[in-house]
Tab-separated table of C-alpha atoms in Angstrom:
chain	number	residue	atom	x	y	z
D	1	UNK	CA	121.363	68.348	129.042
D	2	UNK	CA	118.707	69.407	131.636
D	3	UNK	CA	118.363	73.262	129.918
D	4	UNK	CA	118.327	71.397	126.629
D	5	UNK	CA	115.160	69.350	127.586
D	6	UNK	CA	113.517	72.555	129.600
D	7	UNK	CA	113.848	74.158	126.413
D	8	UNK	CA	112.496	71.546	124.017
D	9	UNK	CA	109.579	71.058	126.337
D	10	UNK	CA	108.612	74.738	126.600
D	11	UNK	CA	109.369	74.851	122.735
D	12	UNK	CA	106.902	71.421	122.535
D	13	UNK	CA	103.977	73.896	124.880
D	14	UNK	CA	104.026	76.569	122.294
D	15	UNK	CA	104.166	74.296	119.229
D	16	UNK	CA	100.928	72.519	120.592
D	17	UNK	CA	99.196	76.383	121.690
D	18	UNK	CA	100.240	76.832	117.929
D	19	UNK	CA	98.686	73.493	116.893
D	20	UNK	CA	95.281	74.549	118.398
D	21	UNK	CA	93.802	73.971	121.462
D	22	UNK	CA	90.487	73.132	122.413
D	23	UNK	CA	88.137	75.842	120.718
D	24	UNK	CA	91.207	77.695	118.922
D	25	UNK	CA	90.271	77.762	115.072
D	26	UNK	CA	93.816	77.166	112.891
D	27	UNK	CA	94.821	80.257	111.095
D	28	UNK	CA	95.538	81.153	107.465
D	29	UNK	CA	98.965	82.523	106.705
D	30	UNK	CA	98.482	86.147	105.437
D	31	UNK	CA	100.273	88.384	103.457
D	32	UNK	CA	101.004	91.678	104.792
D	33	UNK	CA	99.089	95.042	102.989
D	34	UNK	CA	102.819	97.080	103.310
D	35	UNK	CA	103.815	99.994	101.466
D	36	UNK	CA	101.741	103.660	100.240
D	37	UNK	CA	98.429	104.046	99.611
D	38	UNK	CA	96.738	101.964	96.320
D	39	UNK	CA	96.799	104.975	93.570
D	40	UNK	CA	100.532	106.309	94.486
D	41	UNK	CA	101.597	105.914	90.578
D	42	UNK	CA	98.784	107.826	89.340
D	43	UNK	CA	99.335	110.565	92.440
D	44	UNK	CA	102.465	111.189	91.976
D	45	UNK	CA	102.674	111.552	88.015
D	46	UNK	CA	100.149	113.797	88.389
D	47	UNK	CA	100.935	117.538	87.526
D	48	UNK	CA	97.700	119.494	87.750
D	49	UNK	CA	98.851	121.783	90.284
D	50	UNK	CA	101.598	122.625	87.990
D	51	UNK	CA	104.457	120.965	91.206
D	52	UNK	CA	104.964	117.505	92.560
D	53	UNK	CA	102.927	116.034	94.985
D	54	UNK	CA	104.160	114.712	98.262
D	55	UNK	CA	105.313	111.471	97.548
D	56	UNK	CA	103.202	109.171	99.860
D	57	UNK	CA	106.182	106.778	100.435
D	58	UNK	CA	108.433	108.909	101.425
D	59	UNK	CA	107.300	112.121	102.531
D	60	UNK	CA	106.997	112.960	106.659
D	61	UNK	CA	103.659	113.400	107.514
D	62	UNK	CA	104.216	116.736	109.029
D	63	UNK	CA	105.673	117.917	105.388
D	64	UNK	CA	102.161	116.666	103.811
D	65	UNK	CA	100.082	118.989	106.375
D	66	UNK	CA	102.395	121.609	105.005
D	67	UNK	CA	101.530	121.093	101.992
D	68	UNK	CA	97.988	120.900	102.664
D	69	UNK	CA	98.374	124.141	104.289
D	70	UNK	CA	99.690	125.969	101.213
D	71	UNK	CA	96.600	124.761	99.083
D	72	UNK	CA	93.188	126.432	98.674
D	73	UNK	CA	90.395	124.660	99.197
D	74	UNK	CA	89.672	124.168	95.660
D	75	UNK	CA	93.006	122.527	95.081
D	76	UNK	CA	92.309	120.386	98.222
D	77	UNK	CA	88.983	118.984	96.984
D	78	UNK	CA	90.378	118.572	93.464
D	79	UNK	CA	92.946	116.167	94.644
D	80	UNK	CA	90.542	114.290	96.735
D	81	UNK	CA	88.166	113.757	93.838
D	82	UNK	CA	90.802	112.989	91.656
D	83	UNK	CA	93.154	110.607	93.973
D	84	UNK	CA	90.485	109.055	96.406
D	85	UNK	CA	92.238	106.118	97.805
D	86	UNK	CA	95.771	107.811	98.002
D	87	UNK	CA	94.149	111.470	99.492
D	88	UNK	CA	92.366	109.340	102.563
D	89	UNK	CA	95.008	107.331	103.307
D	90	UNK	CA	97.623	110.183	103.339
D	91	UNK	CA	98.696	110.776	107.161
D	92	UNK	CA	99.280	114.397	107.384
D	93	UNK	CA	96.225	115.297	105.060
D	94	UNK	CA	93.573	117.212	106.834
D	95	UNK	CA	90.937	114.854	108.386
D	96	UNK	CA	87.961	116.444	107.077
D	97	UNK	CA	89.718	116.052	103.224
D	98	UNK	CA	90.303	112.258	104.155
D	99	UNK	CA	86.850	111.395	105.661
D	100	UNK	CA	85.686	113.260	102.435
D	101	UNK	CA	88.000	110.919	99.735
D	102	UNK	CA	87.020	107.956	102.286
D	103	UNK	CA	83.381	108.633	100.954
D	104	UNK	CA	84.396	108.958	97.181
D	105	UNK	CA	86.471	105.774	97.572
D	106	UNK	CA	83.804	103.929	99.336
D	107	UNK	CA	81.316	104.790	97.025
D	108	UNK	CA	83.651	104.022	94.041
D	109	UNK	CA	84.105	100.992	95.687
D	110	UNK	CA	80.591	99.121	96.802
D	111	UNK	CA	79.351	100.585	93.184
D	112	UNK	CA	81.821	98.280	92.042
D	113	UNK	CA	81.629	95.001	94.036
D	114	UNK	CA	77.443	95.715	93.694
D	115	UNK	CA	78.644	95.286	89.912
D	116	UNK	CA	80.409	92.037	90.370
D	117	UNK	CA	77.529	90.640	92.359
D	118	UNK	CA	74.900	91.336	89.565
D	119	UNK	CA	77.439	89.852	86.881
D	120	UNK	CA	75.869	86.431	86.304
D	121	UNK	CA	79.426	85.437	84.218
D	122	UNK	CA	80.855	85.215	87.835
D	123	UNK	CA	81.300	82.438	90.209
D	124	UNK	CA	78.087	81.801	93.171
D	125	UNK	CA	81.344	82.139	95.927
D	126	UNK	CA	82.636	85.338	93.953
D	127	UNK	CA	79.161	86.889	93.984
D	128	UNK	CA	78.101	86.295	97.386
D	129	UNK	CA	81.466	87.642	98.868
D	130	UNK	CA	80.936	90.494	96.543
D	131	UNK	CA	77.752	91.147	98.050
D	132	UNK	CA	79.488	90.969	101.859
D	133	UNK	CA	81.700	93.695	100.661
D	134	UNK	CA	79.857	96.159	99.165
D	135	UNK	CA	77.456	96.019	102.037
D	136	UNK	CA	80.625	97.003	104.335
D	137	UNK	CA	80.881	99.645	102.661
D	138	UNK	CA	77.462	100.786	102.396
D	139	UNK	CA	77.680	100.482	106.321
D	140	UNK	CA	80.817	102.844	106.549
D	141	UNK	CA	78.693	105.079	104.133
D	142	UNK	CA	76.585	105.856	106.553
D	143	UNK	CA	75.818	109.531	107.363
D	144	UNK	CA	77.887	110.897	110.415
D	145	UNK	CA	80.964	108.209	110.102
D	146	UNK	CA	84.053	109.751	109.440
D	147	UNK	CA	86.601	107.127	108.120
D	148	UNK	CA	90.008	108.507	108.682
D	149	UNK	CA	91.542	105.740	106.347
D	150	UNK	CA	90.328	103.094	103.817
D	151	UNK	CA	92.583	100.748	102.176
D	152	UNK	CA	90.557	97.860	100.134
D	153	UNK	CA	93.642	95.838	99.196
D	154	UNK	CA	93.620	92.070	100.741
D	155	UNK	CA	90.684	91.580	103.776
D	156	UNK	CA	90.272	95.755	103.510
D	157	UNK	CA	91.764	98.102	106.269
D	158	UNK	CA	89.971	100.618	107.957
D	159	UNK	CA	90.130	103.928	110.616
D	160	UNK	CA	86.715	105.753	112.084
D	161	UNK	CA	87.110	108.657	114.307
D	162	UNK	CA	84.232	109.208	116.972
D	163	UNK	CA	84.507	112.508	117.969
D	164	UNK	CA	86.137	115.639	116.933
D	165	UNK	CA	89.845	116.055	115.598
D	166	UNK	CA	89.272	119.832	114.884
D	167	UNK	CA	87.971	120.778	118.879
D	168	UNK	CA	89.601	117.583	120.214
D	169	UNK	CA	91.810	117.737	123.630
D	170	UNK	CA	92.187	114.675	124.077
D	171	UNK	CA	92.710	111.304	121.658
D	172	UNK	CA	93.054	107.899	122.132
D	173	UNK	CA	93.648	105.270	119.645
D	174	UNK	CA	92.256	101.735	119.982
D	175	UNK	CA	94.518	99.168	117.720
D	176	UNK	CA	92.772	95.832	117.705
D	177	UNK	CA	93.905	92.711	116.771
D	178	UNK	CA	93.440	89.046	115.616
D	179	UNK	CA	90.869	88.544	112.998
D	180	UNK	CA	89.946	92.334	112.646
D	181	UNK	CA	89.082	93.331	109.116
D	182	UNK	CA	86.481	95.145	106.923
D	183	UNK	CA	84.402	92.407	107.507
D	184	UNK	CA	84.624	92.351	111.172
D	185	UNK	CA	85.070	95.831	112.098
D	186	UNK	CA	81.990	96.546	113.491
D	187	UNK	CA	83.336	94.474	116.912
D	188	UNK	CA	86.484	96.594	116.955
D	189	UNK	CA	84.563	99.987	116.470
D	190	UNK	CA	82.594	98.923	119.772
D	191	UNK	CA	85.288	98.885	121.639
D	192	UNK	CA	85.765	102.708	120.338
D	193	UNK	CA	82.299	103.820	120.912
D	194	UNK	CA	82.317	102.367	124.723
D	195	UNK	CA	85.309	103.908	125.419
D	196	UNK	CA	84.562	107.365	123.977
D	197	UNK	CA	80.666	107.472	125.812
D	198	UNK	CA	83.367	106.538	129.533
D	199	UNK	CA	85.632	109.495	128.361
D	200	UNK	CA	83.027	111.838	127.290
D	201	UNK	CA	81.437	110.620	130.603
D	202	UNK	CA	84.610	111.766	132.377
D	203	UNK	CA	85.541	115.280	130.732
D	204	UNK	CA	83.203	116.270	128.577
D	205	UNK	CA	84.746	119.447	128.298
D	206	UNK	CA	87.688	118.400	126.687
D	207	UNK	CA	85.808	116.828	123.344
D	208	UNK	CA	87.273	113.613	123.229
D	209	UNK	CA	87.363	111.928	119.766
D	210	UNK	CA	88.594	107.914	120.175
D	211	UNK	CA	89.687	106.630	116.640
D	212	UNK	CA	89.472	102.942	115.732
D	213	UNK	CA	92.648	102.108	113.937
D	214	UNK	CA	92.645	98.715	111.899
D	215	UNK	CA	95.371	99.713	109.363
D	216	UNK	CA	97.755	96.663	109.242
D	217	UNK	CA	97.207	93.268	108.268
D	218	UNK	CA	95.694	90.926	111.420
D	219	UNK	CA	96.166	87.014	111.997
D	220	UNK	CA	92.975	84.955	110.711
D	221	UNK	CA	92.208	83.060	113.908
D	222	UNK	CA	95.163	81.469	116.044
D	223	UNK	CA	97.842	79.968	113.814
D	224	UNK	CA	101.068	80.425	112.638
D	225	UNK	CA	100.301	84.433	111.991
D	226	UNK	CA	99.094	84.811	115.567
D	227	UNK	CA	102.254	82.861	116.969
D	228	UNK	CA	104.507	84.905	115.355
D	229	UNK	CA	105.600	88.842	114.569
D	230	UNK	CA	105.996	89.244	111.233
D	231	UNK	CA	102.607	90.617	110.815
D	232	UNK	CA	103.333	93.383	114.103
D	233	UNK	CA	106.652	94.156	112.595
D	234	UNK	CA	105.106	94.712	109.171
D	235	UNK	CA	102.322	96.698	110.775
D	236	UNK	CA	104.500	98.758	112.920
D	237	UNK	CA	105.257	101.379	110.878
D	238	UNK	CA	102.043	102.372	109.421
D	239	UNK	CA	101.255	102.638	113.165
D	240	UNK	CA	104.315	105.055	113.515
D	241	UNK	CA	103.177	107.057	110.534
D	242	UNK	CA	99.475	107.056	111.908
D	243	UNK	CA	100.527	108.636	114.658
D	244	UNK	CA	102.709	110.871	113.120
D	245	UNK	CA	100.006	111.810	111.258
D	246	UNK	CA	97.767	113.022	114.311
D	247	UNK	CA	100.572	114.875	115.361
D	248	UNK	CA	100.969	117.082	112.763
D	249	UNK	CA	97.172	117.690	112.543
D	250	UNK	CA	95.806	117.823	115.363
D	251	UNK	CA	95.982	120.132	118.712
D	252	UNK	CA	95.562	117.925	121.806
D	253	UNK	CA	96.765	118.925	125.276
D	254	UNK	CA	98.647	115.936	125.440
D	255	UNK	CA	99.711	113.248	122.984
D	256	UNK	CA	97.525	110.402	122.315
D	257	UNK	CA	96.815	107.838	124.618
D	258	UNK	CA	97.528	104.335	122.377
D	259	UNK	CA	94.904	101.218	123.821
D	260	UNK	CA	96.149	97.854	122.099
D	261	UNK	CA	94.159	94.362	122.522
D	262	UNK	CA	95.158	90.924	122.155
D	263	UNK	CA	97.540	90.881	119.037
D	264	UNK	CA	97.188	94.912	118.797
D	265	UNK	CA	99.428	94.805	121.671
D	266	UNK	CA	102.501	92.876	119.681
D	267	UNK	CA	102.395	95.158	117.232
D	268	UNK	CA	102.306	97.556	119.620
D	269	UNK	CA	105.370	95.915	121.418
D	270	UNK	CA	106.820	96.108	117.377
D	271	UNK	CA	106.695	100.281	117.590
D	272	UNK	CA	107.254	100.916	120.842
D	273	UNK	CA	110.944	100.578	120.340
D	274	UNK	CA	110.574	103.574	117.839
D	275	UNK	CA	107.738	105.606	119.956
D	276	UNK	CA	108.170	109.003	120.739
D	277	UNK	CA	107.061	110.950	123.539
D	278	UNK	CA	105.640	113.325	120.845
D	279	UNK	CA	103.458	110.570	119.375
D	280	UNK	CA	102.003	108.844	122.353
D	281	UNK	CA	101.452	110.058	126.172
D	282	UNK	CA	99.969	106.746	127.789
D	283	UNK	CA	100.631	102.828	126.209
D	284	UNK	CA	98.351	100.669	127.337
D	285	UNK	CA	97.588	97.018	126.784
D	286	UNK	CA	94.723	94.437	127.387
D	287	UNK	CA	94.223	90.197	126.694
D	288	UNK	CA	97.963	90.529	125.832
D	289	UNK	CA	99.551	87.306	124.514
D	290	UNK	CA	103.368	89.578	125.170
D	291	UNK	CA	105.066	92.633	123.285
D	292	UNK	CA	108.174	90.458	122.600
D	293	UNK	CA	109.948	93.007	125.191
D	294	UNK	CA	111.518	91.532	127.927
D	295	UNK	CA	111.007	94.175	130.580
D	296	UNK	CA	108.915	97.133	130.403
D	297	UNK	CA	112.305	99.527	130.891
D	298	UNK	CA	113.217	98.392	127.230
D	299	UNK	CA	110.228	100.278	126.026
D	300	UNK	CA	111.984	103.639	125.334
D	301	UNK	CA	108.618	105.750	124.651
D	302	UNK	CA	109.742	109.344	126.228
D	303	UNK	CA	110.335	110.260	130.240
D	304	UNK	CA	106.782	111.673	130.246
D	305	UNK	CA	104.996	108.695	128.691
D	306	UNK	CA	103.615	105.385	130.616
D	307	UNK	CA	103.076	101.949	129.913
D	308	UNK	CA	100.061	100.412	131.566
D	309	UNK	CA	99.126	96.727	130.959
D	310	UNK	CA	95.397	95.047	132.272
D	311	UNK	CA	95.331	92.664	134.621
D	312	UNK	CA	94.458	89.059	132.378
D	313	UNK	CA	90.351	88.418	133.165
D	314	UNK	CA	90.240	84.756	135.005
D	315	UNK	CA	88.031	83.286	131.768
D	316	UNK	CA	90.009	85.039	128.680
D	317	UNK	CA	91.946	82.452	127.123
D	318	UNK	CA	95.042	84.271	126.374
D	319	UNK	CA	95.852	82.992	130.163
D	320	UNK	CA	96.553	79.694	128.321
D	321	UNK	CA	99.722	80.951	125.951
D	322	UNK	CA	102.865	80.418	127.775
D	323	UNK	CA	104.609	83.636	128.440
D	324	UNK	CA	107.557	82.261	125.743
D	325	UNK	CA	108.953	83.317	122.822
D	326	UNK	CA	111.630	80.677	121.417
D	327	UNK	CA	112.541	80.540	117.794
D	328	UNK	CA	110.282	83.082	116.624
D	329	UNK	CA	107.053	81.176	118.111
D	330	UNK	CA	105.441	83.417	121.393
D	331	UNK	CA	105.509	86.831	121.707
D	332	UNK	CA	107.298	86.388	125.615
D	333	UNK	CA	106.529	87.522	129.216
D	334	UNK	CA	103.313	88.466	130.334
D	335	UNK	CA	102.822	92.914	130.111
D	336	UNK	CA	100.383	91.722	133.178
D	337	UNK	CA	103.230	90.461	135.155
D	338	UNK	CA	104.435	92.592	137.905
D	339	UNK	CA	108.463	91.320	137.173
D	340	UNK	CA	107.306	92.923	133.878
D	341	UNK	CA	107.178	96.229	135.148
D	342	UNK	CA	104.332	97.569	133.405
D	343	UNK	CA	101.525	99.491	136.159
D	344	UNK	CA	98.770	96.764	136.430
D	345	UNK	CA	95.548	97.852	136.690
D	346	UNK	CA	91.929	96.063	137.428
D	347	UNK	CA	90.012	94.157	135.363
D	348	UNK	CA	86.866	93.903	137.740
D	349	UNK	CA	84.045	92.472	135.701
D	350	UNK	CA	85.601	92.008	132.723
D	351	UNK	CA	84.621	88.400	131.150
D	352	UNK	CA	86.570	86.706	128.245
D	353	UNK	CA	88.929	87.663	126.158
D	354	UNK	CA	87.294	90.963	124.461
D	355	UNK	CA	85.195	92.526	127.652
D	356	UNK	CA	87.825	94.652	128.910
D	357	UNK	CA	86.028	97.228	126.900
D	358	UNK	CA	82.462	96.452	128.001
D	359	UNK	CA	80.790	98.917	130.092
D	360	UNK	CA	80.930	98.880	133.797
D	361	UNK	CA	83.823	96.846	133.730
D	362	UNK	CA	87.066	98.613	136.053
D	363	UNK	CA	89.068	97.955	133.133
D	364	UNK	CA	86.749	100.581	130.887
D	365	UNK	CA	86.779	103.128	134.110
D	366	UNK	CA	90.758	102.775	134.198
D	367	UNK	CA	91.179	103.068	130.014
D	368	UNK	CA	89.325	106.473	130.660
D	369	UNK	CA	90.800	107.602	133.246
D	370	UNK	CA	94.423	107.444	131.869
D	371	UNK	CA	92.637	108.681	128.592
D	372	UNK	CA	92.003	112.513	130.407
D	373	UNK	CA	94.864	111.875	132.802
D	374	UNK	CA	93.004	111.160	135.925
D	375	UNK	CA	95.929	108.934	137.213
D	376	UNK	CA	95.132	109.602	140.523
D	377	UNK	CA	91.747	107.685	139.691
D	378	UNK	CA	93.079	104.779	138.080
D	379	UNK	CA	92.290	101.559	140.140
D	380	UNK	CA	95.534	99.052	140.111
D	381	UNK	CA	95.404	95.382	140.358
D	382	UNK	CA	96.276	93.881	143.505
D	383	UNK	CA	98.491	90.899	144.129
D	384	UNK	CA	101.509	90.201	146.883
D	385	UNK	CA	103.926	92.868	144.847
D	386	UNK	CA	101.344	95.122	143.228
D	387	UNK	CA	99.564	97.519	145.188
D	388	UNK	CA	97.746	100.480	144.234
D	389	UNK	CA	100.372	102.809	145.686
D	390	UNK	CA	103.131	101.056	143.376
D	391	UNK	CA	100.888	101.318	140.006
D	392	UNK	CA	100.375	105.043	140.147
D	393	UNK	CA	103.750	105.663	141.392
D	394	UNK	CA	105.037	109.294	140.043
D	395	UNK	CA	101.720	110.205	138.530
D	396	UNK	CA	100.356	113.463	138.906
């Protein structure tokens, strides 16, 4: 009878961090943007090559750069102008083809909301929010962004590279979370841009390129999407095919280095179980609410690959969610505690729940230095059974 009433009254704490607490907005449910890109029909009944096209659902990514590979450069740009959407969202494409569809499909695209907010036959909400869209778009227009992937279905997904891919040695991806969408990508891109200036800061010589990688469906504020992991475990695999993706197009010295914030890092927790050491070299997590992993030794992501998580800022909020997960409500322990058995490392100057990235900050310094590899750099938190011996333990 005791366990029974522990349990309801940890059950009861994450019902009420569900319910809202004081300056947590309620969330909507969403609906998960699943499947291949919008414009797969059309793709793949498509015969002007005179052969099938790789089948977006169900091809590998490494058998699409093949394919690539075997095409001239005409045939490349005639599929991008004729198959925008599905061309810049197809991992294993080359990225200069994709950032080049990514324009066509963005143009396509605020030329038609632009349209819809001049129609006067259409409702004041549908023509203002019209006008919020195309102007996204207009923004990712810009001269000298290179969108990686595009995907305008439901709040609009989106992936920038800063950098390189062509001369890059070294990647890392940042996978953001709650509340990230077209509409608020700009934040999310930020955290990209800081940490590329800290990397390029660090090794210039190897060309870092950081890409910004909002391609699954996020929680609208903290509700019943943020309590829960359907929208991670929907998101998961377009994470795994991302990745994939890089892979089989690019030449780094070492995999990709994988940076996942707040609910990035559930989703995160949602791949990891399927995570190669081929796909990612360093995991690393910040503001995590949990990975719905029980111990960092279930995370099976190849002998030469790490898990790092940041130690939780004193005035970021996520401190408040209880380290549960009962009856599909919590995403469990804490990545930041050492029983975990994730390497901890400082969060020095950090300040809320979305400054780990800010400039100056330790936790910036550390994100860079296990982006190059500097392990021997990286500055661990400290507590009674973490020391800075114990976080770099094994690292060379």
């Amino acid at each position: 009878m005791g366990r029974f009433r522990r349990t309801l009254a940890v059950c009861a704490l994450v019902l009420a961090t569900v319910a809202g607490t004081a300056g947590w907005a309620a969330g909507d449910v969403q609906t998960a943007v699943t499947g291949p890109p919008p414009g797969t029909a059309a793709w793949t009944a498509d015969h002007v090559l005179g052969r099938r096209l790789p089948n977006p659902a169900s091809t590998a990514p490494a058998l699409v750069a093949r394919f690539f590979t075997g095409l001239t450069a005409a045939q490349r740009t005639a599929l991008a102008e004729r198959h925008p959407l599905v061309v810049g969202g197809l991992d294993g494409a080359p990225p200069e083809l994709r950032y080049t569809a990514n324009d066509l499909a963005l143009t396509a695209g605020r030329d038609r909301e632009l349209a819809r907010a001049a129609d006067p036959e259409q409702p004041t909400g549908v023509r203002r929010q019209a006008r919020k869209r195309a102007a996204a778009y207009d923004r990712l227009l810009t001269p000298g962004r290179h969108v990686l992937a595009f995907d305008p279905r439901g709040r609009g997904q989106v992936a920038e590279v800063y950098g390189d891919l062509r001369t890059a040695r070294r990647i890392a991806v940042v996978v953001p979370g709650s509340d990230t969408d077209l509409a608020s990508y700009d934040a999310a891109a930020d955290m990209a841009r800081d940490l590329r200036a800290e990397v390029i800061r660090l090794a210039p010589a190897d060309h870092p390129a950081v890409i910004v990688w909002v391609g699954y469906t996020t929680p609208v504020g903290v509700g019943w999407d943020a309590a829960t992991g359907h929208l991670a475990e929907e998101g998961a695999p377009r994470l795994l095919r991302f990745l994939d993706g890089l892979a089989a197009t690019t030449r780094p010295v070492a995999p990709p280095s994988v940076f996942c914030h707040s609910y990035g890092s559930v989703l995160c927790g949602a791949a990891a179980h399927r995570l190669t050491g081929r796909q990612v070299s360093d995991l690393v997590v910040a503001a995590s609410p949990g990975m719905r992993i029980g111990q960092a030794g279930q995370v099976p992501v190849g002998a030469r690959s790490r898990l790092w998580a940041t130690a939780r800022d004193a005035t970021d909020w996520i401190r408040r969610v209880p380290p549960v997960e009962l009856f599909g409500l919590g995403h469990g322990a804490d990545p930041a505690d050492p029983d975990f058995g994730a390497r901890v490392v400082s969060s020095d100057g950090a300040q809320g729940h979305t400054g780990y990235f800010t400039p100056g900050t330790a936790s910036l310094r550390n994100y860079a230095d296990i982006a190059v590899g500097h392990y021997g750099a990286v500055a661990c938190a400290h507590s009674a059974s973490d020391t800075s011996e114990d976080c770099r333990h094994g690292l060379h």
